[in-house]
CSV table of C-alpha atoms and ligand atoms in Angstrom, one decimal:
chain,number,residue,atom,x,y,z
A,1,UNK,CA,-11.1,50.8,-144.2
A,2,UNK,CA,-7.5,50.8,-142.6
A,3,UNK,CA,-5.1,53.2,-144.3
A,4,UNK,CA,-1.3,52.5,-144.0
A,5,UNK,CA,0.8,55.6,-143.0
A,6,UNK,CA,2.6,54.2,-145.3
A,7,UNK,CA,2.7,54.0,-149.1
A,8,UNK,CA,4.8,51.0,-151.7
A,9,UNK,CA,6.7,53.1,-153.0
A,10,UNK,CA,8.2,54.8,-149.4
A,11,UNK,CA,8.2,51.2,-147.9
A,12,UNK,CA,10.3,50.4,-150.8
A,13,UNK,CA,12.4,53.2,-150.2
A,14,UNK,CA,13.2,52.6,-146.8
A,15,UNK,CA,14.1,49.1,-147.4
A,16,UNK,CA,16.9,49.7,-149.2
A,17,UNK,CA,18.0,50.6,-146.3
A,18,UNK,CA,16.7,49.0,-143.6
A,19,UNK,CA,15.6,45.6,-144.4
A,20,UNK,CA,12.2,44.4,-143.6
A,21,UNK,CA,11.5,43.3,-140.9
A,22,UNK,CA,11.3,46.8,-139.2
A,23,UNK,CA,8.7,48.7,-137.1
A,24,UNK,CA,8.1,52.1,-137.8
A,25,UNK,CA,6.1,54.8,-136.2
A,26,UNK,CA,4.6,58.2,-137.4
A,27,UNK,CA,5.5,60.9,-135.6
A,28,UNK,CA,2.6,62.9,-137.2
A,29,UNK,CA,0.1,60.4,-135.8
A,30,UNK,CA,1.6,60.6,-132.5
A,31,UNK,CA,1.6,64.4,-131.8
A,32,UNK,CA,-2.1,64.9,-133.1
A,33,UNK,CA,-3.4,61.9,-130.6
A,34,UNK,CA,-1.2,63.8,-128.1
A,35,UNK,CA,-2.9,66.9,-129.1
A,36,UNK,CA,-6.8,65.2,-129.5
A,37,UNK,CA,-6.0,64.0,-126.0
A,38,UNK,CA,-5.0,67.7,-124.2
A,39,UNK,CA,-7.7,69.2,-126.1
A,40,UNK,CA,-10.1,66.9,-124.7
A,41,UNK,CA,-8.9,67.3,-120.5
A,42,UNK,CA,-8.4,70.8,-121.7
A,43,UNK,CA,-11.1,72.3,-118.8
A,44,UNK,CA,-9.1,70.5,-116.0
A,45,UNK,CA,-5.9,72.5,-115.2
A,46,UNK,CA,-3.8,70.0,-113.8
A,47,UNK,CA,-4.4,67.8,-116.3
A,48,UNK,CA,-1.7,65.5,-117.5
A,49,UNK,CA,-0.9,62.1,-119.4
A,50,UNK,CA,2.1,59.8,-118.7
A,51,UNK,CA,2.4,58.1,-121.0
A,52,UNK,CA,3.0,54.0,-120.3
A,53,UNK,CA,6.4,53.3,-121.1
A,54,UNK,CA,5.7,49.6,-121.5
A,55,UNK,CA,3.9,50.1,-124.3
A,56,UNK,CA,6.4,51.5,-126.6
A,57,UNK,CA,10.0,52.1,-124.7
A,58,UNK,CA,12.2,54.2,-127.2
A,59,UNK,CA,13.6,57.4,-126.4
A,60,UNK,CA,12.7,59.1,-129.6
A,61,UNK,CA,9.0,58.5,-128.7
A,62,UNK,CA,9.5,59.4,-125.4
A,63,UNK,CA,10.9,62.5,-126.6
A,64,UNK,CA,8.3,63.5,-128.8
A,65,UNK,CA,5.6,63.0,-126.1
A,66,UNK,CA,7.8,65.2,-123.6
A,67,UNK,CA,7.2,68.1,-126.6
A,68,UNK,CA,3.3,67.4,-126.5
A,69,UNK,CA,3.5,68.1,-122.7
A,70,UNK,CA,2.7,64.7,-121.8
A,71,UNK,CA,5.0,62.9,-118.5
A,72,UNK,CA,5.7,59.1,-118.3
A,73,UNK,CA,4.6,56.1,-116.5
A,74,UNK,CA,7.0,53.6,-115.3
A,75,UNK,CA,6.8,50.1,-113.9
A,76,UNK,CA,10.3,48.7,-113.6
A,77,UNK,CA,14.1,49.9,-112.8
A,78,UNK,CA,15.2,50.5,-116.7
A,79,UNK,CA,11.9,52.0,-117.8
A,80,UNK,CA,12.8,55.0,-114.9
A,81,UNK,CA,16.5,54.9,-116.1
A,82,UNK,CA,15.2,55.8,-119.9
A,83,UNK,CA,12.8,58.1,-118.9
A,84,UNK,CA,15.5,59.9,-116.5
A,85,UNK,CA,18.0,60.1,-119.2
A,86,UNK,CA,15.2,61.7,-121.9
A,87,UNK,CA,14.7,64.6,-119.4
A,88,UNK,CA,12.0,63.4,-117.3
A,89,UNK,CA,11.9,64.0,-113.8
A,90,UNK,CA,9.7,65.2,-110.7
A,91,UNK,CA,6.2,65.1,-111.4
A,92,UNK,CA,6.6,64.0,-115.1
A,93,UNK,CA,7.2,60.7,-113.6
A,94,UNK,CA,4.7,58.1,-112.4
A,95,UNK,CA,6.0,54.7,-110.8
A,96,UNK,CA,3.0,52.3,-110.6
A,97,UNK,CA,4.6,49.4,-110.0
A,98,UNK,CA,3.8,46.1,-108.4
A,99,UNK,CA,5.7,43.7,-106.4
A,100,UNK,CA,8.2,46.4,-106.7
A,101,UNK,CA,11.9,45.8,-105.2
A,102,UNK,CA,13.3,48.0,-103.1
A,103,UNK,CA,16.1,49.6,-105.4
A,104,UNK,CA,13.2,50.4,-107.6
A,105,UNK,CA,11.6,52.7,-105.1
A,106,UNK,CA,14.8,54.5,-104.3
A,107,UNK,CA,15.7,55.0,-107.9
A,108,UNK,CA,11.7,56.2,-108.2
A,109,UNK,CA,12.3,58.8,-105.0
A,110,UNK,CA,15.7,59.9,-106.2
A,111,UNK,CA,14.0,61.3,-109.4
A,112,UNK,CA,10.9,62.8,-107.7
A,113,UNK,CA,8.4,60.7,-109.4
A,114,UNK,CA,5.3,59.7,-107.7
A,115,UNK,CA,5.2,56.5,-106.5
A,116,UNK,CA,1.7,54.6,-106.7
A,117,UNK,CA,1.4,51.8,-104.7
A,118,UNK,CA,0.0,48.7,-105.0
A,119,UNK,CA,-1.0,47.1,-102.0
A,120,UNK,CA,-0.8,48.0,-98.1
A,121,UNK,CA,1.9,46.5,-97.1
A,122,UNK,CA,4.1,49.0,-99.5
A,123,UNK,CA,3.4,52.0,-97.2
A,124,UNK,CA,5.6,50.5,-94.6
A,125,UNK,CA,7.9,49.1,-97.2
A,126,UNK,CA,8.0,52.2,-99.0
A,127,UNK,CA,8.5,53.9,-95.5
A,128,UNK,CA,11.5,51.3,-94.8
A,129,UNK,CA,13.4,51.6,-97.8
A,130,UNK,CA,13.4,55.8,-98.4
A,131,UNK,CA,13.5,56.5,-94.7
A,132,UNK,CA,10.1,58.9,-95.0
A,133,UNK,CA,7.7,58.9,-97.4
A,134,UNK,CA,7.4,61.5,-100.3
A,135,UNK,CA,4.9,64.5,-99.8
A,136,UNK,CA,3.3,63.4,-102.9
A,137,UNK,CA,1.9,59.6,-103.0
A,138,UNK,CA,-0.7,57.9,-105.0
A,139,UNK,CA,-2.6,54.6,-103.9
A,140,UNK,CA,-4.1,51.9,-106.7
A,141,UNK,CA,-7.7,50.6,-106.0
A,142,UNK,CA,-9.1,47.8,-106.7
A,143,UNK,CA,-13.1,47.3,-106.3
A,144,UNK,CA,-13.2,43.6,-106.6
A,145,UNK,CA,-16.2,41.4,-108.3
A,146,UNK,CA,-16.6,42.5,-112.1
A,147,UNK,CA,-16.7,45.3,-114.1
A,148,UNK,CA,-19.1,46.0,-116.8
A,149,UNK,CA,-20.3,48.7,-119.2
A,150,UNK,CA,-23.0,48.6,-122.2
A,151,UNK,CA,-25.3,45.4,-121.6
A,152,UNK,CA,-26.9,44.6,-125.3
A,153,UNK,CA,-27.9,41.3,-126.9
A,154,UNK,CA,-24.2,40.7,-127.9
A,155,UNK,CA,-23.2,40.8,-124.4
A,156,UNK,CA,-21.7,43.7,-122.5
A,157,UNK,CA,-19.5,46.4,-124.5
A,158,UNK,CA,-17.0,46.2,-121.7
A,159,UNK,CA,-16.1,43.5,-119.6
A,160,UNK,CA,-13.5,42.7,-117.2
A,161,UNK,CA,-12.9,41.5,-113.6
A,162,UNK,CA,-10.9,43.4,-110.9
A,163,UNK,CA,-11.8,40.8,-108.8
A,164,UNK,CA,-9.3,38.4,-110.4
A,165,UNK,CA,-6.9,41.2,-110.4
A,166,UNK,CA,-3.3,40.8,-108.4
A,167,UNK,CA,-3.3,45.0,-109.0
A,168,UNK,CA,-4.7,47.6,-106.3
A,169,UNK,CA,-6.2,47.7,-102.7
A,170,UNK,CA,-9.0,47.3,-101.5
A,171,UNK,CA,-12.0,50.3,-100.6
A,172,UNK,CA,-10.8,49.2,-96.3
A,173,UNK,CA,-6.9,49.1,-97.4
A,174,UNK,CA,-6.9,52.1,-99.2
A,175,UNK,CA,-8.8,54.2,-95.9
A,176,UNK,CA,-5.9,52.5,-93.9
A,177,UNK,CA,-3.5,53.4,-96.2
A,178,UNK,CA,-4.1,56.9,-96.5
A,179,UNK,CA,-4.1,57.0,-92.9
A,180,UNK,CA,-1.1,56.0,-92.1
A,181,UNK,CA,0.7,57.9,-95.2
A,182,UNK,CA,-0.5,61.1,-93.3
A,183,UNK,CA,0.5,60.1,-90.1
A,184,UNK,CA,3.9,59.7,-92.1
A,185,UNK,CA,3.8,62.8,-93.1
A,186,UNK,CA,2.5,62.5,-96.9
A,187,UNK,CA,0.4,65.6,-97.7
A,188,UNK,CA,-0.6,65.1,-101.2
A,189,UNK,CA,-2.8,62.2,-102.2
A,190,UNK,CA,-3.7,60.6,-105.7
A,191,UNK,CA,-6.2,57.9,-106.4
A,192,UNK,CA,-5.5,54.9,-109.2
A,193,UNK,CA,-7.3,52.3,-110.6
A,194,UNK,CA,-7.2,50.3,-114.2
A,195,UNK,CA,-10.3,48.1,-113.9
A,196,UNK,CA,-10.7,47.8,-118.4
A,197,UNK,CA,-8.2,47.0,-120.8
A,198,UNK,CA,-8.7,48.3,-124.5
A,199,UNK,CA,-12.0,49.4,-124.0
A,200,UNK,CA,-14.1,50.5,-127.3
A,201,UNK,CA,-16.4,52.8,-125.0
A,202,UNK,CA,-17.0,56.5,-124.7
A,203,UNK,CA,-18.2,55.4,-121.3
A,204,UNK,CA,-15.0,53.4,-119.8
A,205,UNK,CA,-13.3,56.4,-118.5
A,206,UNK,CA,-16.6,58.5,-117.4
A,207,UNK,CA,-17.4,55.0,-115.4
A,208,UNK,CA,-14.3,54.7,-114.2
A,209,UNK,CA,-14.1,58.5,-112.9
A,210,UNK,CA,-17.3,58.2,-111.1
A,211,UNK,CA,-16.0,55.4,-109.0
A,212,UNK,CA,-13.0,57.1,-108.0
A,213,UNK,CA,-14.5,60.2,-107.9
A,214,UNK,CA,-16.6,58.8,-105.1
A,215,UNK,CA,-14.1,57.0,-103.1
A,216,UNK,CA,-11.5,60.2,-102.9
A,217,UNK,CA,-14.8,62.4,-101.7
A,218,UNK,CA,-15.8,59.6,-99.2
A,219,UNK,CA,-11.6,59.4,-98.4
A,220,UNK,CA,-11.3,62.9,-98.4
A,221,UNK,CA,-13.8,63.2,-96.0
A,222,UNK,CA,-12.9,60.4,-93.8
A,223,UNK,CA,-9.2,61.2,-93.6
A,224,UNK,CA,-9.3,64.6,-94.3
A,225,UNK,CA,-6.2,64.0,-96.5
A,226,UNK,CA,-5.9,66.4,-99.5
A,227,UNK,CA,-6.9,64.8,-102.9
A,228,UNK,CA,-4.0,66.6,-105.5
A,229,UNK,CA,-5.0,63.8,-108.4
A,230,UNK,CA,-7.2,61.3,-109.8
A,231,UNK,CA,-5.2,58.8,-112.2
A,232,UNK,CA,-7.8,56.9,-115.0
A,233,UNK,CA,-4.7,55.1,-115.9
A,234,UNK,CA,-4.7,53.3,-118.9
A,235,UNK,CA,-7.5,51.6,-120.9
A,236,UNK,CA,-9.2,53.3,-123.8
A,237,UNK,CA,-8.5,50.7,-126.5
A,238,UNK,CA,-8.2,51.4,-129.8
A,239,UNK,CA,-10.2,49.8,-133.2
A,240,UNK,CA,-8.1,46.6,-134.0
A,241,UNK,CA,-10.6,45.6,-136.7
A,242,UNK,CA,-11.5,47.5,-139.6
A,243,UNK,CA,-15.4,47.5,-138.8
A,244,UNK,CA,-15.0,48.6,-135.0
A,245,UNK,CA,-16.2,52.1,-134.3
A,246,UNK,CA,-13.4,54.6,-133.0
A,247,UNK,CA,-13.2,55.7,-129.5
A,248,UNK,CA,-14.1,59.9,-129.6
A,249,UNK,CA,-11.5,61.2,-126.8
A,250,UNK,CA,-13.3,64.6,-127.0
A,251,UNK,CA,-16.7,63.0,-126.1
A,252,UNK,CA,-14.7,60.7,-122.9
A,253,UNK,CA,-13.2,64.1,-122.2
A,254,UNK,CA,-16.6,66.0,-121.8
A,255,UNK,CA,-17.9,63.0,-120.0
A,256,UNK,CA,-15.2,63.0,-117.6
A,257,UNK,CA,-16.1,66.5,-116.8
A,258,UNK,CA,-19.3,66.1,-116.0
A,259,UNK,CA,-18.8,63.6,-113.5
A,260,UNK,CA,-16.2,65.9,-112.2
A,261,UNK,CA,-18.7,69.0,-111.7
A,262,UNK,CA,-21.3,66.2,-110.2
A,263,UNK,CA,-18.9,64.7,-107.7
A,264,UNK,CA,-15.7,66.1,-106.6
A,265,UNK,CA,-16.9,69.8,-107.3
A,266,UNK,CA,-19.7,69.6,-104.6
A,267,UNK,CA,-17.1,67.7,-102.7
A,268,UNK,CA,-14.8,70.7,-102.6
A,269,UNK,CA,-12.0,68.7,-104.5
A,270,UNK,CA,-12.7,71.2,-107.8
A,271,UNK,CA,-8.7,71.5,-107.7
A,272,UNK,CA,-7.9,68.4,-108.2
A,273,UNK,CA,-5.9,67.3,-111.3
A,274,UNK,CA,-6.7,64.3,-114.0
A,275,UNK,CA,-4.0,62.1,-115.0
A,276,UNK,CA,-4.5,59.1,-117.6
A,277,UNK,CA,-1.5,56.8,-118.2
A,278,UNK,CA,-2.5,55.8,-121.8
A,279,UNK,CA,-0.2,53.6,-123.6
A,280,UNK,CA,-2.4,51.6,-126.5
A,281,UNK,CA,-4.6,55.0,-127.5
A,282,UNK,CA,-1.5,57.1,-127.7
A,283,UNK,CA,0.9,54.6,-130.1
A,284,UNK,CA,-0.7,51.7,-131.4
A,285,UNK,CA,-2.5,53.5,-134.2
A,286,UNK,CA,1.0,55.0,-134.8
A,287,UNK,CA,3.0,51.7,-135.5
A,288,UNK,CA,3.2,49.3,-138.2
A,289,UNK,CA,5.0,46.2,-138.3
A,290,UNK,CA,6.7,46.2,-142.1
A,291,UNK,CA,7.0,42.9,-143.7
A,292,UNK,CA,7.6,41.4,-147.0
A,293,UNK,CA,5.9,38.1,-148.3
A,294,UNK,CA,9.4,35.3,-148.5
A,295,UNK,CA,7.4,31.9,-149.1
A,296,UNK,CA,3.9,30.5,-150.1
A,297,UNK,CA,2.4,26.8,-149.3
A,298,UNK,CA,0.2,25.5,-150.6
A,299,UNK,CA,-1.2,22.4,-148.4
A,300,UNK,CA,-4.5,21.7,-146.5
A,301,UNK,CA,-4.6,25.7,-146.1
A,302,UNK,CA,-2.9,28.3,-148.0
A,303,UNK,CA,-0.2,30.0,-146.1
A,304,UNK,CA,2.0,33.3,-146.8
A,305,UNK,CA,5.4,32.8,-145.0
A,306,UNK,CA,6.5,36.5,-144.0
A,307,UNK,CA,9.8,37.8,-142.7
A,308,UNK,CA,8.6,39.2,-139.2
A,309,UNK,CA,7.4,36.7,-136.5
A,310,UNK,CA,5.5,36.9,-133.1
A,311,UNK,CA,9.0,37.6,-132.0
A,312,UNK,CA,8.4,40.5,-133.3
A,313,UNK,CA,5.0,41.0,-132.5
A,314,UNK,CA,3.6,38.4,-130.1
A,315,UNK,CA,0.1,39.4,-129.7
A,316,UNK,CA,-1.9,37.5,-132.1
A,317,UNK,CA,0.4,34.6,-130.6
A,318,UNK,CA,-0.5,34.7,-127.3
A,319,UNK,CA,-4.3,36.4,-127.0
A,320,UNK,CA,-5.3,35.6,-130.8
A,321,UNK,CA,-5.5,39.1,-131.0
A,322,UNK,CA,-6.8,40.5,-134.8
A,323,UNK,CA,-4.3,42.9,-136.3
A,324,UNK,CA,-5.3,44.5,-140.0
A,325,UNK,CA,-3.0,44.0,-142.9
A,326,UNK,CA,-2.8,45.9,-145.8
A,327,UNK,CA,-0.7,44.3,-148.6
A,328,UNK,CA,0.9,47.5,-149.9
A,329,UNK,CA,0.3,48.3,-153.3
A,330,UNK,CA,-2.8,46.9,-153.4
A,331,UNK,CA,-5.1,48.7,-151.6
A,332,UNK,CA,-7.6,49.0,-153.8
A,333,UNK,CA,-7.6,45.1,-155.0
A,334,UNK,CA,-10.3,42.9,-154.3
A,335,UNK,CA,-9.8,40.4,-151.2
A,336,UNK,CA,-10.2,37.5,-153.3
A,337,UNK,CA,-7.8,34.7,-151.6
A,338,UNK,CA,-7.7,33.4,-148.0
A,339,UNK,CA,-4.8,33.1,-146.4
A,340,UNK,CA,-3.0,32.4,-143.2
A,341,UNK,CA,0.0,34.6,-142.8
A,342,UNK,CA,2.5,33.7,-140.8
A,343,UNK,CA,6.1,33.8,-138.8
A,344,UNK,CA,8.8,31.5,-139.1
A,345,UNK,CA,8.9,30.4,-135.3
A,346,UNK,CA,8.3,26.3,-134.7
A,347,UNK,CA,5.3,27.2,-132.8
A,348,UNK,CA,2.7,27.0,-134.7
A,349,UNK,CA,0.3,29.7,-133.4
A,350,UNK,CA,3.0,31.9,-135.1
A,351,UNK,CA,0.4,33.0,-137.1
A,352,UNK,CA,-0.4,36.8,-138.0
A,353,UNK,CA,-3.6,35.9,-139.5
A,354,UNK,CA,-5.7,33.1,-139.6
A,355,UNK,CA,-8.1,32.6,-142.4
A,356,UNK,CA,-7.7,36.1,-143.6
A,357,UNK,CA,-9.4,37.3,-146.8
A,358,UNK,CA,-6.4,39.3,-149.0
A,359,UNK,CA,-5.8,40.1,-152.7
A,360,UNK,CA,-3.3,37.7,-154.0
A,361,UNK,CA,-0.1,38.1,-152.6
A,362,UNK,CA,3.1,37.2,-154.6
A,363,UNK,CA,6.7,36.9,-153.0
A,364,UNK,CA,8.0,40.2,-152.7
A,365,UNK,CA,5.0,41.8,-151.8
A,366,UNK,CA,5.3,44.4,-148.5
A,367,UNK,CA,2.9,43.7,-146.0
A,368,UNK,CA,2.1,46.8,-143.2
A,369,UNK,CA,0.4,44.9,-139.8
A,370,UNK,CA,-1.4,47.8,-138.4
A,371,UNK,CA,-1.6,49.0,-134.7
A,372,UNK,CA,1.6,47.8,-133.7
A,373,UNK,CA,3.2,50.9,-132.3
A,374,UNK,CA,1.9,49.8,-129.0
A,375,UNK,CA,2.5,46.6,-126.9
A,376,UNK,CA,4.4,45.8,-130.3
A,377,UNK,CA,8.1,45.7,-130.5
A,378,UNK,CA,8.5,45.7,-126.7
A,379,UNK,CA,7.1,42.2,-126.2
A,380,UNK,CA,8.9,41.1,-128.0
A,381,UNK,CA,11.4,38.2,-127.2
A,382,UNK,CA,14.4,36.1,-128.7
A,383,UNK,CA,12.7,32.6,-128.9
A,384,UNK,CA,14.2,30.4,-131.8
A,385,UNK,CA,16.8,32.6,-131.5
A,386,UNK,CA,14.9,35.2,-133.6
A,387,UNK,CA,16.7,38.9,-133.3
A,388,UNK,CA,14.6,41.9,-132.6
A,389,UNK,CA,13.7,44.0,-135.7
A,390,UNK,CA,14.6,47.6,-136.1
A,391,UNK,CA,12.7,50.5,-134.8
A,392,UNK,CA,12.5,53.7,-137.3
A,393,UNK,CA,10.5,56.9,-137.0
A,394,UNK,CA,8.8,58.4,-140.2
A,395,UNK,CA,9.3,62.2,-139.1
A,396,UNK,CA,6.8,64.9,-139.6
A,397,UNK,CA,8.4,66.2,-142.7
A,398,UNK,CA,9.0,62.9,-144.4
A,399,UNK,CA,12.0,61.5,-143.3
A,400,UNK,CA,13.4,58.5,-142.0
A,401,UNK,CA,15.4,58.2,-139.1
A,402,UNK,CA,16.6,54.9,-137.4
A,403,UNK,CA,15.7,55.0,-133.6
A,404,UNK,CA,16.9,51.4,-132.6
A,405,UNK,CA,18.8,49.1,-134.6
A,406,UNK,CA,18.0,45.5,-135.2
A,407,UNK,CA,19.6,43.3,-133.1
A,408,UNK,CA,22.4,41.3,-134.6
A,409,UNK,CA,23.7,38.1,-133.5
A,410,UNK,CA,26.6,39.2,-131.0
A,411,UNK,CA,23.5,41.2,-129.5
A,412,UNK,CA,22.3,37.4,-129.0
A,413,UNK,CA,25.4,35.9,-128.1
A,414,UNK,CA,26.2,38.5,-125.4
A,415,UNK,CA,24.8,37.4,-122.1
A,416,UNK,CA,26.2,33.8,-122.7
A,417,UNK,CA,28.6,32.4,-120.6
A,418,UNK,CA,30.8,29.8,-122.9
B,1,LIG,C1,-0.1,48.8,-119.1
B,1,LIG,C2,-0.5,49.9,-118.3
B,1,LIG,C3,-1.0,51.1,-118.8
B,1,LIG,C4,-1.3,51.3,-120.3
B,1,LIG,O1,-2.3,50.5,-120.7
B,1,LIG,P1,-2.9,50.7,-122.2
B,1,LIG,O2,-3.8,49.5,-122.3
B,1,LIG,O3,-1.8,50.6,-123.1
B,1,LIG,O4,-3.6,52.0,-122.2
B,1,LIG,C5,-1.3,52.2,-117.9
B,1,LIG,N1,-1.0,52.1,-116.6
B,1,LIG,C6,-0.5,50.9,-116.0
B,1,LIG,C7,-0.3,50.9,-114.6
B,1,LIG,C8,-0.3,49.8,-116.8
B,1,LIG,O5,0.2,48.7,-116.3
């Protein structure tokens, strides 16, 4: 069973305050993951996890992971201006990026991070823009065809297919591109790949590791260019659904050392650092999307209108993706009624749940939509001209604390021209 972090009587607390809708996030939650997650890559000494901005993009988050040790990873202009002004710099930066402008690079180099990039033809971009290329550089590979883990009856545990992927370079393009970084005077190389997205497998990231743990001894070897990192990147999902198993970071921590003492050991690369880039196994446990029940139809199908939206959370929306819901209160009630509950949008796959098996919800009721602290909030958009909710942080010690405001209508109004 799901447990809110949440109880009634706090949610109804806090909206005194801050009127549903809001998201909220537990910074409890988020230090022990942070914590689980060191603990695991503990044996590797360079170990280190930037954390994907994309996923949750507030500064008070940010912060908080800065404290558990953990860097950031940035794709786009504003998400290395946010992580500049919360103190990051240097080395606690990653920029993997794609299709990356110009100004985007320079803002990257100005702040030290280190730049992954995404295809060939970026070395000589990259070279073009800065006017050298850093000492530190990371490539992103891709290994084509398809990418599986786990076959069973069911089907495979993980599938997904780098071939169909815009991300990475080739096993050729990366050779030629370490080649030509050292010839441009880079001396510290990294190796990237995300070939799995939210994977329910202790054996995504030992997989994963293997392959790249094999192409940087066979670069390394071929180039004789110094391999500083391996990046994992992002990828180890987390249990959406109530009867999904949990993903054990300490076991994928212990099978990414083994691979390590099997391959890049031997290979004389023993000093080489891990980096993961996890966004959805850091937060998404750590978020809910707080909601109360406004309206209830009763027509062909029973629906639950709700004050939130896919404004607000898109997910389900767009990938039918499952998110829990606990109607707060009553936990312990039995799921006697189906329901669909859903947004407000004129769209009609505004729905949070289809066909979902509840105890009876009256108006009033405060529904919690689980694992939305990542990839949450920060797709969200302003269709129908919905605003975005708040953000708040429920601190360690019990408190609230508003860590974006919601959006209001001038917010809405302010880019027009009239
Ligand atoms: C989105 C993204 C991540 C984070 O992915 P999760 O599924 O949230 O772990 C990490 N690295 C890169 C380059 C990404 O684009």
């Amino acid at each position: 069973m799901k447990k809110p972090f949440l109880t009634l009587a706090q949610a109804q607390e806090i909206k005194k305050t801050y009127p549903t809708p809001f998201h909220i996030y537990d910074e409890k939650g988020i230090r022990a993951t942070a914590r689980a997650l060191n603990a695991a890559f503990a044996w590797n000494k360079g170990f280190k996890e930037y954390f994907a901005v994309k996923a949750t993009p507030n500064p008070a988050i940010l912060k908080i992971l800065r404290e558990e040790g953990c860097g950031v990873d940035c794709s786009s202009l504003t998400e290395l201006m946010m992580s500049d002004r919360c103190g990051f710099s240097g080395h606690e930066i990653m920029f993997s990026s794609n299709e990356t402008p110009a100004e985007e690079f320079l803002l990257a180099d100005r702040l030290g991070a280190i730049i992954n990039l995404d295809d060939l033809t970026h070395v000589d971009f990259l070279y073009d823009t800065l006017g050298h290329v850093p000492e530190t550089v990371c490539c992103r590979f891709n290994p084509g065809g398809t990418f599986t883990l786990g076959e069973s009856k069911e089907g495979f545990q993980v599938m997904d297919n780098p071939g169909q992927a815009k991300y990475g370079m080739t096993p050729d393009q990366l050779l030629e591109a370490f080649k030509r970084l050292k010839a441009l005077g880079a001396k510290w190389f990294g190796i990237h790949a995300f070939l799995a997205s939210n994977t329910i497998s202790n054996d995504y990231y030992p997989a994963l590791a293997r392959i790249l743990f094999q192409l940087a001894a066979d670069v390394s070897a071929k180039t004789g260019c110094d391999i500083a990192f391996i990046n994992l990147s992002g990828g180890v999902g987390i249990p959406y659904r109530p009867d999904q198993p949990e993903n054990d970071i300490a076991v994928i921590g212990e099978g990414v050392r083994r691979a390590f003492e099997e391959i890049m050991v031997p290979a004389g690369l023993g000093e080489a650092a891990i980096f993961t880039e996890l966004g959805r196994f850091m937060l998404a446990p750590n978020g809910h999307l707080v909601t109360t029940a406004v309206h209830e139809k009763h027509i062909w199908k029973e629906y639950i209108g709700v004050d939130a939206c896919a404004a607000n959370l898109m997910r389900p929306a767009i990938y039918g993706a499952y998110h829990h819901i606990t109607v707060l209160g009553k936990e312990n009630e039995p799921c006697d009624h189906v329901y669909d509950v859903v947004g407000s949008l004129c769209e009609n796959s505004d729905k949070f749940a289809v066909d979902r098996p509840l105890p009876r919800i009256d108006m009033g009721d405060i529904l919690v939509i689980h694992d939305a602290g990542a990839h949450g909030f920060s797709m969200g958009y302003n269709y129908n001209g919905k605003l975005r909710s708040a953000e708040l942080l429920l601190k360690e010690e019990g408190s609230v604390e508003l860590i974006r405001r919601a959006e209001t209508p001038d917010d809405y109004f302010a880019t027009l021209v009239w």
